[in-house]
Coordinates of C-alpha atoms in Angstrom, one line a residue:
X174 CA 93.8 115.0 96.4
X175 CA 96.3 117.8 95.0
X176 CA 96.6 119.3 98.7
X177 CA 97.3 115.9 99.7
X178 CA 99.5 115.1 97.4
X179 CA 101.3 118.8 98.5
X180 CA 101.3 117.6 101.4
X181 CA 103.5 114.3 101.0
X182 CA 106.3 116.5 99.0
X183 CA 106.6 118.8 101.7
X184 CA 107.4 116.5 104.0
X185 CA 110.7 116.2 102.8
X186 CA 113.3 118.6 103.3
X187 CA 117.6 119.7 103.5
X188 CA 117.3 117.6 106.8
X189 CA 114.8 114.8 105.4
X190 CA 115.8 113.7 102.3
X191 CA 115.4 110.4 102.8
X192 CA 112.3 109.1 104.3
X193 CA 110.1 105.7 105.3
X194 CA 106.3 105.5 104.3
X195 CA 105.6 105.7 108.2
X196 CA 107.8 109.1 108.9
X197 CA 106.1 110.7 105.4
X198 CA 102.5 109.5 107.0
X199 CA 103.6 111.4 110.2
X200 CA 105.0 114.4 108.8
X201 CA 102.2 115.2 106.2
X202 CA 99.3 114.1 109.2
X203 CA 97.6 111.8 107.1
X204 CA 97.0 107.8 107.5
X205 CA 99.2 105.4 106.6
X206 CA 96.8 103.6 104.1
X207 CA 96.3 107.4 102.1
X208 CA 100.3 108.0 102.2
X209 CA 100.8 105.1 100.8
X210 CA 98.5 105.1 97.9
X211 CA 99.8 108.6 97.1
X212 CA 103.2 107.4 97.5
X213 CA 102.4 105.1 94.5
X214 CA 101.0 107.5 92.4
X215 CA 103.7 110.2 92.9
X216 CA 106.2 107.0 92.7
X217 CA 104.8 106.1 89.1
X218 CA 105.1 109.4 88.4
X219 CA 108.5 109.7 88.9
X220 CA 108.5 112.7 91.6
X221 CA 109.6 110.3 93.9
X222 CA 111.5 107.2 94.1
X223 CA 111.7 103.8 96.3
X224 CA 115.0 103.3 97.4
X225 CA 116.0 99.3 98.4
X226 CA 115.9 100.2 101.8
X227 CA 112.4 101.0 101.2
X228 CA 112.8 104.7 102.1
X229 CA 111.5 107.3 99.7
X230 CA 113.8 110.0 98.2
X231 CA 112.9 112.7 95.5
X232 CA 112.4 111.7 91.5
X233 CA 114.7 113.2 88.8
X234 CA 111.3 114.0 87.0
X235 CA 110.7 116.4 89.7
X236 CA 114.0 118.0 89.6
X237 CA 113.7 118.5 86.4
X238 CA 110.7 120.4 86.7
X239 CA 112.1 122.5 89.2
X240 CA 115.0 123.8 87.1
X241 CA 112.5 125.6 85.2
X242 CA 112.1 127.7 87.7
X243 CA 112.9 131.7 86.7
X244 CA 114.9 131.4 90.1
X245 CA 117.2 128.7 89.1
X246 CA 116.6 128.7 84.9
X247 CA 117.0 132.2 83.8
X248 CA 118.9 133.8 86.6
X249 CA 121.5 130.7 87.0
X250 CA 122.0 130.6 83.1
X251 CA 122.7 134.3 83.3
X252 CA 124.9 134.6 86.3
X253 CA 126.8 130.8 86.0
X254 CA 129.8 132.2 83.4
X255 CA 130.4 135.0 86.3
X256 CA 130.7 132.6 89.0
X257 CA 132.8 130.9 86.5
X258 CA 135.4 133.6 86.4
X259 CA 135.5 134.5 89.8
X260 CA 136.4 131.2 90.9
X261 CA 138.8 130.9 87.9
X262 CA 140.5 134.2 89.3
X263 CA 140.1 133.3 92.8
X264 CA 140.3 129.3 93.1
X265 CA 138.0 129.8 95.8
X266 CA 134.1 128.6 96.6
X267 CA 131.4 131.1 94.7
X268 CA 128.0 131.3 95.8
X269 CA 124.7 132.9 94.1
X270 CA 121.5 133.3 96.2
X271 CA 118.4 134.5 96.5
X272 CA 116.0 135.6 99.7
X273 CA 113.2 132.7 99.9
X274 CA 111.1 134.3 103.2
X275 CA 114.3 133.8 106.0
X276 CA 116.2 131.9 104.4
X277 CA 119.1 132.3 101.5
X278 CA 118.3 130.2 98.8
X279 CA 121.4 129.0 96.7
X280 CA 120.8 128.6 93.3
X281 CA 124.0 128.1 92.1
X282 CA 127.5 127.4 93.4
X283 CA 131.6 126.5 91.9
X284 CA 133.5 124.5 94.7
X285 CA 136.8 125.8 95.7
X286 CA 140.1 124.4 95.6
X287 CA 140.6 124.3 99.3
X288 CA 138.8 122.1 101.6
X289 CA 136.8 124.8 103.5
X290 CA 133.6 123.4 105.6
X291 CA 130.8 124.7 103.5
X292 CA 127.5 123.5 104.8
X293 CA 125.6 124.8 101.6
X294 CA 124.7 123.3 98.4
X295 CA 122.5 123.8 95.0
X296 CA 119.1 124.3 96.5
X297 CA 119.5 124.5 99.8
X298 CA 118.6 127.2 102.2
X299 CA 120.1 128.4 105.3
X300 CA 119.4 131.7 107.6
X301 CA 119.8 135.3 106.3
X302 CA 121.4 136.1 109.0
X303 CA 124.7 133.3 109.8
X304 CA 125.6 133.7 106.1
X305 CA 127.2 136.4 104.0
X306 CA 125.0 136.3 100.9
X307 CA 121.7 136.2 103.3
X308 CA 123.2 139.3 105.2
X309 CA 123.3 141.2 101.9
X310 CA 120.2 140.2 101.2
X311 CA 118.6 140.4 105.0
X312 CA 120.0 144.5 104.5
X313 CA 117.8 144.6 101.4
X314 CA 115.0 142.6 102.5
X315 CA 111.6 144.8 103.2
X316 CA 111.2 146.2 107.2
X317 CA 108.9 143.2 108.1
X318 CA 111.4 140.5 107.1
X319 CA 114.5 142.5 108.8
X320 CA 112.0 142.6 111.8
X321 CA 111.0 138.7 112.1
X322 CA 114.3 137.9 111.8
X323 CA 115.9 140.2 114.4
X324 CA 113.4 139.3 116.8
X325 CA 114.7 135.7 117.2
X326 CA 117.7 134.9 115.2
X327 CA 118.9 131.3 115.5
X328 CA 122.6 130.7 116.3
X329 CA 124.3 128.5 114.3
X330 CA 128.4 128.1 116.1
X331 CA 129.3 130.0 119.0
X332 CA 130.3 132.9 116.4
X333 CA 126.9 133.1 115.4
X334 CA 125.3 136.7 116.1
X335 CA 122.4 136.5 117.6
X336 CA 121.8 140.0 119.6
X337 CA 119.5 141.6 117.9
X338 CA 120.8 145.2 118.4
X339 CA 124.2 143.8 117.4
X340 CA 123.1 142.4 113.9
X341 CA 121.0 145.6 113.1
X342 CA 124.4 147.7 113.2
X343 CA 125.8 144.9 111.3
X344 CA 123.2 145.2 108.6
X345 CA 123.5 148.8 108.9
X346 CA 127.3 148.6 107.6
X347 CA 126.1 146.2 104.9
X348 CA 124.2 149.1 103.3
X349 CA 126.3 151.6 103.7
X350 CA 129.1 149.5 102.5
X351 CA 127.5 147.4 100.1
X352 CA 129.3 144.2 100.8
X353 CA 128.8 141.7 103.6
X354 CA 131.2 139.4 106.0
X355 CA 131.1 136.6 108.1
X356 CA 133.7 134.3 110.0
X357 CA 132.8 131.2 111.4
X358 CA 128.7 132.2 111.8
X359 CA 127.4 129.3 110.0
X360 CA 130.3 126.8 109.7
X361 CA 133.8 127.0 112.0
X362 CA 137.0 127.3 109.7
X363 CA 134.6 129.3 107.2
X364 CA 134.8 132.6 106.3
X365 CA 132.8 134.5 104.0
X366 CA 132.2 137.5 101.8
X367 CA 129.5 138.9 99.8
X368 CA 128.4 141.4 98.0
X369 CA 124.1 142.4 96.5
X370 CA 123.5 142.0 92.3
X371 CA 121.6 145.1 91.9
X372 CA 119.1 145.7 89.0
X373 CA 117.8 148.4 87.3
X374 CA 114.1 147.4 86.7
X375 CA 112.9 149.5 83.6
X376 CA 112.2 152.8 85.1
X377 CA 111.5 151.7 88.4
X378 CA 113.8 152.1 91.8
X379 CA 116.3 149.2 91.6
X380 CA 116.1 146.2 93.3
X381 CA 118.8 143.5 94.8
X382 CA 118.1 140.5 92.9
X383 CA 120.6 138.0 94.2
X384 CA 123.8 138.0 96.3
X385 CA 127.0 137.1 95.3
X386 CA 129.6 135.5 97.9
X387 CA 132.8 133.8 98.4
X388 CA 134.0 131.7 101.0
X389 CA 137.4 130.7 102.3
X390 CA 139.1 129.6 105.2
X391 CA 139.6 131.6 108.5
X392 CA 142.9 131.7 108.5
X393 CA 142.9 133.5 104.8
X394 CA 140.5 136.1 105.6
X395 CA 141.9 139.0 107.2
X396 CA 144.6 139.6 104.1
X397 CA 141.9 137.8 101.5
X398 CA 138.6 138.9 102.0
X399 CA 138.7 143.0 101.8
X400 CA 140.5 141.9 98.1
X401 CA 137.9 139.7 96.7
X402 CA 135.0 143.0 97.3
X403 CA 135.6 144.2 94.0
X404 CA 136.6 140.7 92.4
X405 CA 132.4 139.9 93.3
X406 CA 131.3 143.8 92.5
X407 CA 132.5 143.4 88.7
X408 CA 130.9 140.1 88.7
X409 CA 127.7 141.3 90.3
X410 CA 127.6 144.0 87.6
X411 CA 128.3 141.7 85.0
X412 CA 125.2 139.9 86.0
X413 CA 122.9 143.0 86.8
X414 CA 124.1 144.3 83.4
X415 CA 122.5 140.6 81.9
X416 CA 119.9 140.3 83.9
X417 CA 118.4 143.8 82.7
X418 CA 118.1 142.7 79.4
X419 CA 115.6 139.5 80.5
X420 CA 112.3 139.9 80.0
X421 CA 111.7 139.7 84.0
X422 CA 113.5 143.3 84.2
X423 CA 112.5 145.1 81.5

């Protein structure tokens, strides 16, 4: 019944938030007549709720549950007052993320005074490798990930790089850089820049916890962009420095 219940949840997603009883049936493979008695259950629950429409959309009491989370209570809480004052210094959009398998998983994010075309939001997750803060983290990620990824990467806009031998430079730069920039990749008018929180864990080799980006519009980010690198390295030390002191890291 768990599984099943699993099962129901995870059919919706960033591009399914809202579903019928009959698409969630589909989605999870399972009968109408069981979908719907699970939809009760979770429904009386409160991990999901019924909409007047009669579509099904995801229950406070489940959001709350997933904000305890390590990835979104203890690092957000840490690294929310340096987002804070980068976009106080910057006016611009701030992103945190972490690496969830492919995908850049935004934990956290401060909205810009400019009205840039940013596609991502609080919990959603979009490729490593159209994004700036899943570039850094793609150029830390273990071999096997950088590997799955080059060997079919998705293209987003028509500035989206998708040859293989192309992004493995790019990642390359990334490393020996330490910062990370897009333009246009993932959304046109959108530029980005990013640079890896790195931690110190105890006395063990450090590790890239989360990235920290900013994104602005195109026509800003030629004279902006190289700027804002060390605006986002004191932050990302800031947090590193924070983050070592949690019980995760020590």
């Amino acid at each position: 019944m768990t599984s099943r219940a699993l099962r129901v949840l995870d059919a919706f997603d960033a591009d399914h938030p809202r579903l019928t009883l009959s698409e969630i049936a589909e989605r999870s493979g399972m009968p109408l007549t069981t979908a719907h008695r699970l939809l009760a259950e979770l429904s009386a629950w409160g991990a999901l709720v019924r909409r007047p429409d009669g579509r099904y959309v995801v229950g406070r009491r489940l959001w709350d549950l997933g904000l305890l989370a390590p990835v979104q209570a203890e690092l957000r809480q840490v690294a929310s007052p340096f987002l804070l004052d980068v976009h106080t210094a910057t006016r611009d959009t701030v992103h945190l993320a972490v690496r969830d398998g492919l995908d850049a998983l935004y934990v956290d994010r401060v909205s810009g005074r400019e009205s840039v075309p940013v596609v991502s939001q609080v919990g959603s997750r979009l490729p490593l490798h159209a994004v700036g803060v899943g570039k850094v983290l793609l150029a830390a990620a273990p071999p096997e990930v950088v590997e799955d990824v080059l060997r079919a990467p998705s293209r987003q806009t028509r500035h989206t790089i998708v040859d293989p031998v192309r992004l493995a430079r790019e990642l390359a730069e990334v490393r020996r850089s330490g910062a990370a920039r897009t333009s246009e990749e993932m959304s046109l008018g959108a530029a980005s820049v990013a640079v890896p929180v790195v931690v110190a864990r105890g006395g063990a080799p450090t590790v890239v916890a989360a990235a920290l980006g900013i994104v602005v519009p195109t026509h800003r980010a030629e004279r902006d962009l190289p700027r804002l690198v060390p605006v986002l390295q004191v932050a990302a030390r800031g947090i590193a420095r924070e983050l070592a002191r949690t019980d995760e890291f020590r």
